[in-house]
CSV table of C-alpha atoms in Angstrom, one decimal:
chain,number,residue,atom,x,y,z
A,1,MET,CA,87.2,76.2,127.0
A,2,TYR,CA,86.7,73.0,129.1
A,3,THR,CA,89.5,71.9,131.4
A,4,LEU,CA,89.8,69.2,134.0
A,5,ASN,CA,89.7,69.8,137.7
A,6,LYS,CA,90.0,67.3,140.5
A,7,ASN,CA,86.4,66.3,140.5
A,8,ASN,CA,86.4,65.8,136.7
A,9,VAL,CA,89.5,63.5,137.0
A,10,ALA,CA,87.9,61.5,139.8
A,11,LEU,CA,84.6,61.1,137.8
A,12,ALA,CA,86.5,60.1,134.7
A,13,CYS,CA,88.5,57.5,136.6
A,14,LEU,CA,85.3,56.1,138.1
A,15,ILE,CA,83.5,55.8,134.7
A,16,SER,CA,86.7,54.3,133.2
A,17,CYS,CA,86.8,51.6,135.9
A,18,LEU,CA,83.1,50.8,135.6
A,19,LEU,CA,83.1,50.5,131.8
A,20,ALA,CA,86.6,49.0,131.6
A,21,THR,CA,87.3,51.5,128.8
A,22,PRO,CA,90.7,53.3,128.6
A,23,VAL,CA,90.5,57.1,128.8
A,24,VAL,CA,92.8,59.0,126.4
A,25,ALA,CA,93.4,62.7,127.3
A,26,SER,CA,93.4,65.1,124.4
A,27,ALA,CA,95.6,68.2,124.0
A,28,GLU,CA,92.9,70.3,125.6
A,29,GLY,CA,92.8,68.0,128.7
A,30,GLN,CA,89.4,66.5,127.8
A,31,SER,CA,88.8,62.7,128.3
A,32,ASP,CA,88.3,62.2,124.6
A,33,ALA,CA,90.3,60.4,122.0
A,34,LYS,CA,89.1,62.7,119.3
A,35,PRO,CA,91.9,65.1,118.3
A,36,VAL,CA,91.5,68.9,118.6
A,37,LYS,CA,91.2,70.5,115.2
A,38,LEU,CA,92.8,73.9,114.7
A,39,ARG,CA,92.2,76.1,111.7
A,40,TYR,CA,95.2,78.1,110.5
A,41,THR,CA,94.8,80.8,107.9
A,42,LEU,CA,97.4,82.4,105.7
A,43,TRP,CA,97.5,84.2,102.3
A,44,ASP,CA,100.8,83.4,100.4
A,45,ARG,CA,100.6,80.3,98.1
A,46,ASN,CA,104.3,80.5,97.6
A,47,GLN,CA,104.9,79.7,101.2
A,48,LEU,CA,102.3,77.0,101.5
A,49,PRO,CA,104.8,74.0,101.0
A,50,GLY,CA,107.0,75.2,103.8
A,51,GLU,CA,104.0,75.8,106.1
A,52,GLN,CA,102.6,72.4,105.4
A,53,GLN,CA,106.0,70.8,106.2
A,54,LEU,CA,106.0,72.5,109.6
A,55,VAL,CA,102.3,71.6,110.2
A,56,ASN,CA,103.1,67.9,109.5
A,57,GLU,CA,106.0,68.0,111.9
A,58,PHE,CA,103.9,69.7,114.6
A,59,GLU,CA,101.1,67.1,114.2
A,60,LYS,CA,103.7,64.3,114.5
A,61,ASN,CA,104.9,65.7,117.8
A,62,ASN,CA,101.4,66.5,119.0
A,63,PRO,CA,99.2,63.6,118.0
A,64,GLY,CA,96.2,65.1,119.9
A,65,ILE,CA,96.1,68.1,117.6
A,66,LYS,CA,95.3,68.4,113.9
A,67,VAL,CA,95.9,71.6,112.0
A,68,GLU,CA,94.0,72.5,108.8
A,69,ILE,CA,95.6,75.2,106.7
A,70,GLU,CA,93.2,77.6,105.0
A,71,LEU,CA,94.7,79.7,102.1
A,72,THR,CA,92.9,83.0,101.2
A,73,PRO,CA,94.4,85.4,98.6
A,74,TYR,CA,95.5,88.6,100.2
A,75,ASP,CA,93.0,90.7,98.3
A,76,GLN,CA,90.2,88.9,100.1
A,77,TYR,CA,92.1,87.9,103.2
A,78,PHE,CA,91.1,90.6,105.7
A,79,ILE,CA,87.5,90.9,104.4
A,80,LYS,CA,87.0,87.2,104.9
A,81,LEU,CA,88.8,87.2,108.2
A,82,SER,CA,86.7,90.1,109.6
A,83,SER,CA,83.5,88.4,108.4
A,84,ALA,CA,84.5,85.1,110.1
A,85,VAL,CA,85.3,86.8,113.4
A,86,GLY,CA,82.0,88.6,113.3
A,87,GLY,CA,80.2,85.4,112.6
A,88,ASN,CA,82.0,83.5,115.4
A,89,VAL,CA,83.7,81.2,112.8
A,90,ALA,CA,87.2,82.7,113.0
A,91,PRO,CA,90.2,80.5,112.5
A,92,ASP,CA,92.1,79.7,115.6
A,93,VAL,CA,95.5,81.0,114.4
A,94,PHE,CA,96.1,83.4,111.5
A,95,TRP,CA,98.6,85.7,110.0
A,96,MET,CA,98.3,89.4,111.0
A,97,ASN,CA,100.0,92.4,109.5
A,98,MET,CA,100.8,95.8,111.0
A,99,PRO,CA,98.3,98.0,109.0
A,100,ASN,CA,95.4,95.9,110.3
A,101,PHE,CA,96.6,95.1,113.8
A,102,GLN,CA,95.2,98.1,115.7
A,103,GLN,CA,91.8,97.7,114.2
A,104,TYR,CA,91.6,94.0,115.2
A,105,VAL,CA,93.0,94.4,118.7
A,106,LYS,CA,90.7,97.4,119.5
A,107,ASN,CA,87.7,95.4,118.3
A,108,GLY,CA,88.6,92.6,120.7
A,109,MET,CA,89.4,90.1,117.9
A,110,LEU,CA,92.8,89.0,119.2
A,111,GLU,CA,93.7,87.0,122.2
A,112,PRO,CA,96.4,88.6,124.4
A,113,LEU,CA,99.5,86.4,124.6
A,114,SER,CA,101.5,88.0,127.4
A,115,ASN,CA,100.6,85.3,130.0
A,116,TYR,CA,101.5,82.5,127.6
A,117,LEU,CA,104.8,84.2,127.0
A,118,LYS,CA,105.7,83.7,130.7
A,119,GLU,CA,106.0,80.0,130.2
A,120,LYS,CA,109.5,78.5,130.2
A,121,SER,CA,109.0,77.0,126.7
A,122,ALA,CA,107.7,80.2,125.2
A,123,PRO,CA,109.8,82.0,122.5
A,124,LYS,CA,112.0,84.8,123.8
A,125,LEU,CA,110.9,88.1,122.3
A,126,ASP,CA,114.4,89.5,122.8
A,127,ASP,CA,115.5,87.2,120.1
A,128,PHE,CA,113.2,88.9,117.6
A,129,VAL,CA,113.7,92.2,115.7
A,130,LYS,CA,112.6,94.9,118.2
A,131,SER,CA,110.5,96.9,115.7
A,132,SER,CA,108.5,93.9,114.8
A,133,VAL,CA,107.8,93.0,118.5
A,134,ASP,CA,106.8,96.5,119.4
A,135,ALA,CA,104.4,96.7,116.4
A,136,TYR,CA,102.2,94.0,117.9
A,137,GLN,CA,101.9,95.4,121.4
A,138,TYR,CA,98.9,97.4,122.6
A,139,GLN,CA,98.4,98.8,126.1
A,140,SER,CA,101.4,96.8,127.5
A,141,GLN,CA,100.1,93.5,126.1
A,142,GLN,CA,101.6,91.4,123.4
A,143,TYR,CA,99.0,90.3,120.9
A,144,ALA,CA,101.0,88.5,118.2
A,145,ILE,CA,104.4,86.9,117.7
A,146,PRO,CA,106.5,88.1,114.7
A,147,ARG,CA,106.9,85.5,112.0
A,148,ASP,CA,108.9,87.2,109.3
A,149,ILE,CA,110.2,90.6,108.5
A,150,ASP,CA,111.2,92.7,105.5
A,151,ALA,CA,113.4,95.7,104.7
A,152,ILE,CA,114.1,98.0,101.7
A,153,ALA,CA,117.4,98.2,99.9
A,154,VAL,CA,118.7,99.4,96.6
A,155,TRP,CA,119.5,97.0,93.8
A,156,TYR,CA,121.8,98.1,90.9
A,157,ASN,CA,122.5,96.8,87.4
A,158,LYS,CA,126.3,96.4,86.9
A,159,LYS,CA,126.1,96.3,83.1
A,160,MET,CA,124.3,99.6,83.0
A,161,PHE,CA,126.8,101.2,85.4
A,162,ASP,CA,129.6,99.8,83.3
A,163,GLN,CA,128.0,101.1,80.1
A,164,ALA,CA,127.7,104.6,81.5
A,165,GLY,CA,131.2,104.5,83.1
A,166,VAL,CA,129.8,105.1,86.6
A,167,SER,CA,131.3,103.4,89.8
A,168,TYR,CA,129.0,101.1,91.7
A,169,PRO,CA,127.3,102.3,94.9
A,170,ASP,CA,128.6,100.9,98.2
A,171,LYS,CA,127.2,100.5,101.7
A,172,ASN,CA,128.5,103.9,102.9
A,173,TRP,CA,126.9,106.0,100.1
A,174,THR,CA,124.7,109.0,100.7
A,175,TRP,CA,121.6,110.6,99.1
A,176,ASP,CA,124.0,113.1,97.4
A,177,ASP,CA,126.0,110.2,96.0
A,178,LEU,CA,122.8,108.7,94.6
A,179,LYS,CA,121.8,112.0,92.9
A,180,GLN,CA,125.3,112.3,91.5
A,181,LYS,CA,125.4,108.8,90.1
A,182,SER,CA,121.9,109.2,88.7
A,183,ALA,CA,123.0,112.3,86.8
A,184,GLN,CA,126.1,110.5,85.5
A,185,LEU,CA,124.0,107.5,84.4
A,186,ARG,CA,121.5,109.7,82.7
A,187,LYS,CA,124.3,110.9,80.3
A,188,GLY,CA,125.5,107.4,79.5
A,189,LEU,CA,122.1,105.6,79.1
A,190,ASP,CA,119.7,105.6,76.2
A,191,LYS,CA,116.4,107.6,76.5
A,192,GLN,CA,114.3,104.5,77.0
A,193,SER,CA,116.2,103.7,80.2
A,194,TYR,CA,116.3,105.4,83.6
A,195,PRO,CA,119.0,105.7,86.3
A,196,LEU,CA,116.5,105.1,89.2
A,197,ALA,CA,113.1,103.7,89.9
A,198,MET,CA,110.9,103.6,93.0
A,199,GLU,CA,107.4,102.2,93.5
A,200,PHE,CA,105.6,105.5,94.4
A,201,SER,CA,102.3,103.7,94.9
A,202,SER,CA,103.6,102.3,98.1
A,203,GLY,CA,105.1,104.4,100.9
A,204,GLN,CA,106.9,101.3,102.2
A,205,ASP,CA,108.9,101.0,99.0
A,206,SER,CA,109.7,104.7,98.6
A,207,TYR,CA,108.6,107.9,100.4
A,208,PHE,CA,108.2,106.5,103.9
A,209,ASN,CA,111.9,105.7,103.8
A,210,LEU,CA,112.9,109.1,102.5
A,211,LEU,CA,110.9,110.9,105.2
A,212,LEU,CA,112.5,108.8,108.0
A,213,GLN,CA,115.9,109.3,106.5
A,214,ALA,CA,115.3,113.1,106.5
A,215,GLY,CA,114.6,112.9,110.3
A,216,ASP,CA,110.8,113.0,110.1
A,217,LYS,CA,108.3,111.0,112.1
A,218,ILE,CA,105.4,109.9,110.0
A,219,VAL,CA,103.3,109.1,113.0
A,220,LEU,CA,103.6,111.3,116.1
A,221,PRO,CA,101.8,110.9,119.5
A,222,GLU,CA,98.1,111.9,119.7
A,223,GLY,CA,97.5,111.3,116.0
A,224,LYS,CA,99.8,113.9,114.6
A,225,THR,CA,102.2,113.7,111.6
A,226,ASP,CA,105.3,115.2,110.1
A,227,VAL,CA,104.4,114.7,106.4
A,228,ALA,CA,104.0,118.4,105.7
A,229,ASN,CA,106.8,120.0,107.7
A,230,ASP,CA,109.8,121.7,106.2
A,231,LYS,CA,111.9,118.5,106.1
A,232,ALA,CA,109.2,116.7,104.3
A,233,ILE,CA,108.6,119.5,101.8
A,234,ALA,CA,112.4,119.5,101.0
A,235,VAL,CA,112.2,115.7,100.3
A,236,TYR,CA,109.3,116.2,97.9
A,237,ARG,CA,111.0,119.0,96.1
A,238,ASP,CA,114.2,116.9,95.7
A,239,VAL,CA,112.3,114.0,94.2
A,240,GLN,CA,110.3,116.4,92.0
A,241,GLY,CA,113.6,117.8,90.6
A,242,MET,CA,114.9,114.3,89.9
A,243,LEU,CA,111.7,113.4,88.1
A,244,ASN,CA,111.8,116.5,86.0
A,245,ALA,CA,115.4,115.8,85.1
A,246,GLY,CA,114.6,112.3,83.9
A,247,LEU,CA,116.6,110.7,86.7
A,248,ILE,CA,113.7,108.7,88.1
A,249,GLN,CA,111.2,106.6,86.1
A,250,PRO,CA,107.9,108.5,86.2
A,251,PRO,CA,105.3,106.8,88.4
A,252,GLY,CA,102.5,104.9,86.8
A,253,GLU,CA,104.4,103.9,83.7
A,254,MET,CA,105.3,100.4,84.8
A,255,GLU,CA,106.1,98.7,88.1
A,256,ALA,CA,109.6,99.6,89.2
A,257,SER,CA,110.6,95.9,89.8
A,258,ASP,CA,109.5,94.9,86.3
A,259,VAL,CA,111.5,97.6,84.7
A,260,PHE,CA,114.6,96.6,86.7
A,261,GLN,CA,114.2,93.0,85.6
A,262,SER,CA,114.0,94.1,82.0
A,263,ASN,CA,117.4,95.8,82.2
A,264,ARG,CA,115.9,99.2,81.7
A,265,VAL,CA,116.7,100.8,85.0
A,266,ALA,CA,120.1,101.0,86.7
A,267,MET,CA,118.9,101.2,90.3
A,268,VAL,CA,115.7,100.4,92.1
A,269,TYR,CA,114.4,100.6,95.7
A,270,ALA,CA,113.0,97.1,96.4
A,271,GLY,CA,111.8,95.1,99.3
A,272,SER,CA,113.5,91.9,100.5
A,273,TRP,CA,110.7,89.9,99.0
A,274,TRP,CA,112.3,90.7,95.6
A,275,ALA,CA,115.6,89.0,96.5
A,276,LEU,CA,114.5,85.6,95.4
A,277,PRO,CA,112.9,86.6,92.1
A,278,PHE,CA,115.8,88.9,91.2
A,279,SER,CA,118.4,86.3,92.0
A,280,GLN,CA,116.6,83.7,89.8
A,281,ASN,CA,115.9,86.0,86.8
A,282,GLU,CA,118.1,84.8,83.9
A,283,LEU,CA,118.0,88.2,82.4
A,284,ILE,CA,119.7,90.0,85.3
A,285,LYS,CA,121.0,87.5,87.9
A,286,ASP,CA,124.6,87.5,86.7
A,287,HIS,CA,125.1,91.3,86.8
A,288,ILE,CA,123.2,92.8,89.8
A,289,GLY,CA,124.1,93.8,93.3
A,290,VAL,CA,122.3,95.2,96.3
A,291,VAL,CA,123.4,97.9,98.9
A,292,PRO,CA,121.6,99.6,101.8
A,293,MET,CA,119.5,102.7,101.0
A,294,PRO,CA,121.7,105.9,100.8
A,295,LYS,CA,122.0,107.9,104.0
A,296,MET,CA,120.3,111.3,104.3
A,297,ALA,CA,120.3,113.2,107.6
A,298,GLU,CA,120.2,109.7,109.3
A,299,GLN,CA,120.2,106.1,108.4
A,300,ALA,CA,116.7,104.7,108.6
A,301,GLY,CA,114.1,102.7,106.8
A,302,VAL,CA,110.7,101.0,107.1
A,303,SER,CA,110.4,97.4,108.1
A,304,HIS,CA,107.2,95.5,108.0
A,305,SER,CA,106.5,92.2,109.7
A,306,LEU,CA,103.8,89.5,109.7
A,307,ALA,CA,102.9,87.8,112.9
A,308,PHE,CA,101.0,84.8,114.3
A,309,ALA,CA,97.8,85.8,116.1
A,310,MET,CA,95.2,83.8,118.0
A,311,SER,CA,91.5,84.5,117.8
A,312,ALA,CA,89.9,85.7,121.0
A,313,LYS,CA,87.0,83.4,120.2
A,314,SER,CA,89.0,80.3,119.7
A,315,GLN,CA,87.6,77.3,121.5
A,316,HIS,CA,91.0,75.6,121.7
A,317,LYS,CA,93.3,78.3,123.0
A,318,ASP,CA,95.8,76.0,124.8
A,319,ALA,CA,96.3,74.0,121.6
A,320,ALA,CA,96.4,77.2,119.5
A,321,TRP,CA,99.1,78.6,121.7
A,322,LYS,CA,101.1,75.3,121.5
A,323,PHE,CA,101.0,75.7,117.7
A,324,ILE,CA,102.0,79.4,117.8
A,325,GLU,CA,104.8,78.4,120.2
A,326,PHE,CA,106.1,75.8,117.7
A,327,MET,CA,105.8,78.0,114.7
A,328,SER,CA,107.7,80.8,116.5
A,329,SER,CA,110.5,78.4,117.6
A,330,GLU,CA,114.1,78.8,116.3
A,331,HIS,CA,113.7,75.5,114.5
A,332,ALA,CA,110.6,76.7,112.6
A,333,GLN,CA,112.3,80.0,111.9
A,334,GLN,CA,115.3,78.1,110.4
A,335,THR,CA,112.9,76.2,108.1
A,336,LEU,CA,111.4,79.5,107.0
A,337,ALA,CA,114.9,80.8,106.2
A,338,THR,CA,115.7,77.9,103.9
A,339,GLY,CA,112.8,78.9,101.6
A,340,LYS,CA,114.4,82.3,101.0
A,341,VAL,CA,111.0,83.9,100.3
A,342,VAL,CA,111.0,85.9,103.5
A,343,ILE,CA,113.4,86.9,106.3
A,344,PRO,CA,112.7,85.2,109.6
A,345,ALA,CA,111.9,87.7,112.4
A,346,ASN,CA,114.3,85.9,114.8
A,347,GLN,CA,117.5,87.8,114.7
A,348,LYS,CA,119.6,84.7,115.3
A,349,VAL,CA,118.2,83.1,112.2
A,350,ALA,CA,117.9,86.1,109.9
A,351,LYS,CA,121.5,85.8,108.7
A,352,GLU,CA,120.8,82.2,107.6
A,353,TRP,CA,118.3,83.6,105.1
A,354,ALA,CA,121.0,85.8,103.5
A,355,GLU,CA,123.5,82.9,103.5
A,356,GLY,CA,121.1,80.9,101.4
A,357,PHE,CA,121.7,83.1,98.4
A,358,LYS,CA,124.7,81.7,96.5
A,359,GLY,CA,126.5,84.1,94.1
A,360,ILE,CA,124.9,87.3,95.3
A,361,ASP,CA,125.3,89.1,98.6
A,362,VAL,CA,121.9,90.2,100.0
A,363,SER,CA,123.3,91.0,103.5
A,364,ALA,CA,122.3,94.7,102.9
A,365,TYR,CA,118.8,93.7,104.0
A,366,ILE,CA,120.0,92.1,107.3
A,367,ASP,CA,122.2,95.2,108.0
A,368,SER,CA,119.2,97.4,107.4
A,369,LEU,CA,117.2,95.7,110.2
A,370,ALA,CA,119.6,97.4,112.7
A,371,PHE,CA,118.1,100.8,111.9
A,372,SER,CA,114.6,99.8,110.8
A,373,HIS,CA,111.4,101.5,112.0
A,374,LYS,CA,108.2,99.6,112.2
A,375,TYR,CA,105.7,100.2,109.5
A,376,PRO,CA,103.8,103.4,110.4
A,377,THR,CA,100.3,102.7,111.8
A,378,ALA,CA,97.9,104.9,113.7
A,379,GLY,CA,94.2,104.9,114.5
A,380,SER,CA,91.7,102.2,113.6
A,381,ASN,CA,92.1,102.5,109.8
A,382,THR,CA,95.7,102.9,108.7
A,383,ALA,CA,94.8,101.9,105.1
A,384,LYS,CA,92.5,104.9,104.8
A,385,TRP,CA,95.0,107.6,105.9
A,386,ASN,CA,97.7,105.9,103.9
A,387,SER,CA,95.5,106.2,100.9
A,388,ILE,CA,94.9,109.9,101.6
A,389,LEU,CA,98.6,110.5,101.8
A,390,ASN,CA,99.3,108.6,98.7
A,391,ASP,CA,96.7,110.4,96.7
A,392,GLY,CA,98.1,113.7,97.8
A,393,LEU,CA,101.6,112.7,96.8
A,394,LYS,CA,100.4,111.6,93.4
A,395,LYS,CA,99.8,115.3,92.6
A,396,VAL,CA,103.3,116.2,93.9
A,397,TRP,CA,105.0,113.6,91.8
A,398,THR,CA,103.3,115.0,88.7
A,399,GLY,CA,104.5,118.5,89.4
A,400,THR,CA,102.1,120.3,91.9
A,401,ASP,CA,103.9,122.5,94.5
A,402,PRO,CA,104.0,120.4,97.7
A,403,GLU,CA,103.4,123.4,99.8
A,404,LYS,CA,100.0,123.9,98.2
A,405,VAL,CA,99.0,120.3,98.5
A,406,MET,CA,100.5,118.7,101.6
A,407,PRO,CA,99.3,120.9,104.5
A,408,GLY,CA,95.7,120.0,103.6
A,409,VAL,CA,96.6,116.4,103.1
A,410,ALA,CA,98.3,116.3,106.5
A,411,LYS,CA,95.2,117.6,108.3
A,412,ARG,CA,93.0,115.0,106.6
A,413,VAL,CA,95.6,112.3,107.5
A,414,GLU,CA,95.6,113.5,111.2
A,415,ARG,CA,91.8,113.3,111.4
A,416,GLU,CA,91.9,109.7,110.3
A,417,MET,CA,94.8,108.9,112.7
A,418,GLN,CA,92.8,110.2,115.6
A,419,LYS,CA,89.8,107.9,115.0
């Protein structure tokens, strides 16, 4: 990166005087009227209008910087990003998620932001949900600033509860309450409907939360895991029993959220990203509610967060930081809240997201942030050990004794965590 020193300034002034040509300083401090061009990459088309609105505002306030948004579908996002970094053509600023963070930071792809955060105008990390801030730290350095955050809660269909003569769940309910209500619902619903659904293909939507609520630690120091201890086995057996009794929709039949939206499941574990679609669905919006997940041994849940990261190879790091600083500001977070697609990571603003939903109380998600755990990550390839765990649990959900399956799965998971 080229910056001015005293000699540069003197030389610039001399040339300016000789040529009688005014010198305009760019955002990077160069004597050049040509604006700095930043590339900003994201993956969610639904959020593109809001992002463009913020970019336009940033450019208006910073005429020396132009920001080009690049949209890449999530399925190709990290493949394309890794290739771009390797080929020295990485975007200056991009979205980062928790499962990929350690791989990118260990490979030197992310610029540390700790020094930038010492500036007076920098966002205050204490204002953000702690689990999301901690997730983007490595060896005492902050490498990304949380953008948005999500949580898991339980939605319920009031019509189906009324049909079965079962009382609605409330914010103080327990896992035993859930099982009891599921058994009561089973008796009052037709055979094509289910009391409960979970998306078992994703730990974030289902079993990660159950393990944490049982008091387990999915990721332990030194690449160890609790996914096969006595507490975990008890959780798996409990879920198996509910599946066998027809209390939970069998995995693989249809996505849990789709079944809920078709009025064929009374309760569903669902992420906060479903709040907007559920609240706008004409088939269900007038008879649904949402409560925190039921408590087991403790109140807990998984919370994932996206963050703004800067490429370590950016040629315009000062301008890139200025853009991240703006996008992380309370003002930008408030703009994010109005879209209702995601919860802003800034705790001061998060409540405004919930207040934007008229006619339905989604505050259960905001309440859940108080006891949220960061998405479990370990090693250089979280996706790989996550897949190993998920494949092992597929056998459990279809009836295999967890004590025969999970100890071996845990050993394979630990080998990957330690890489």
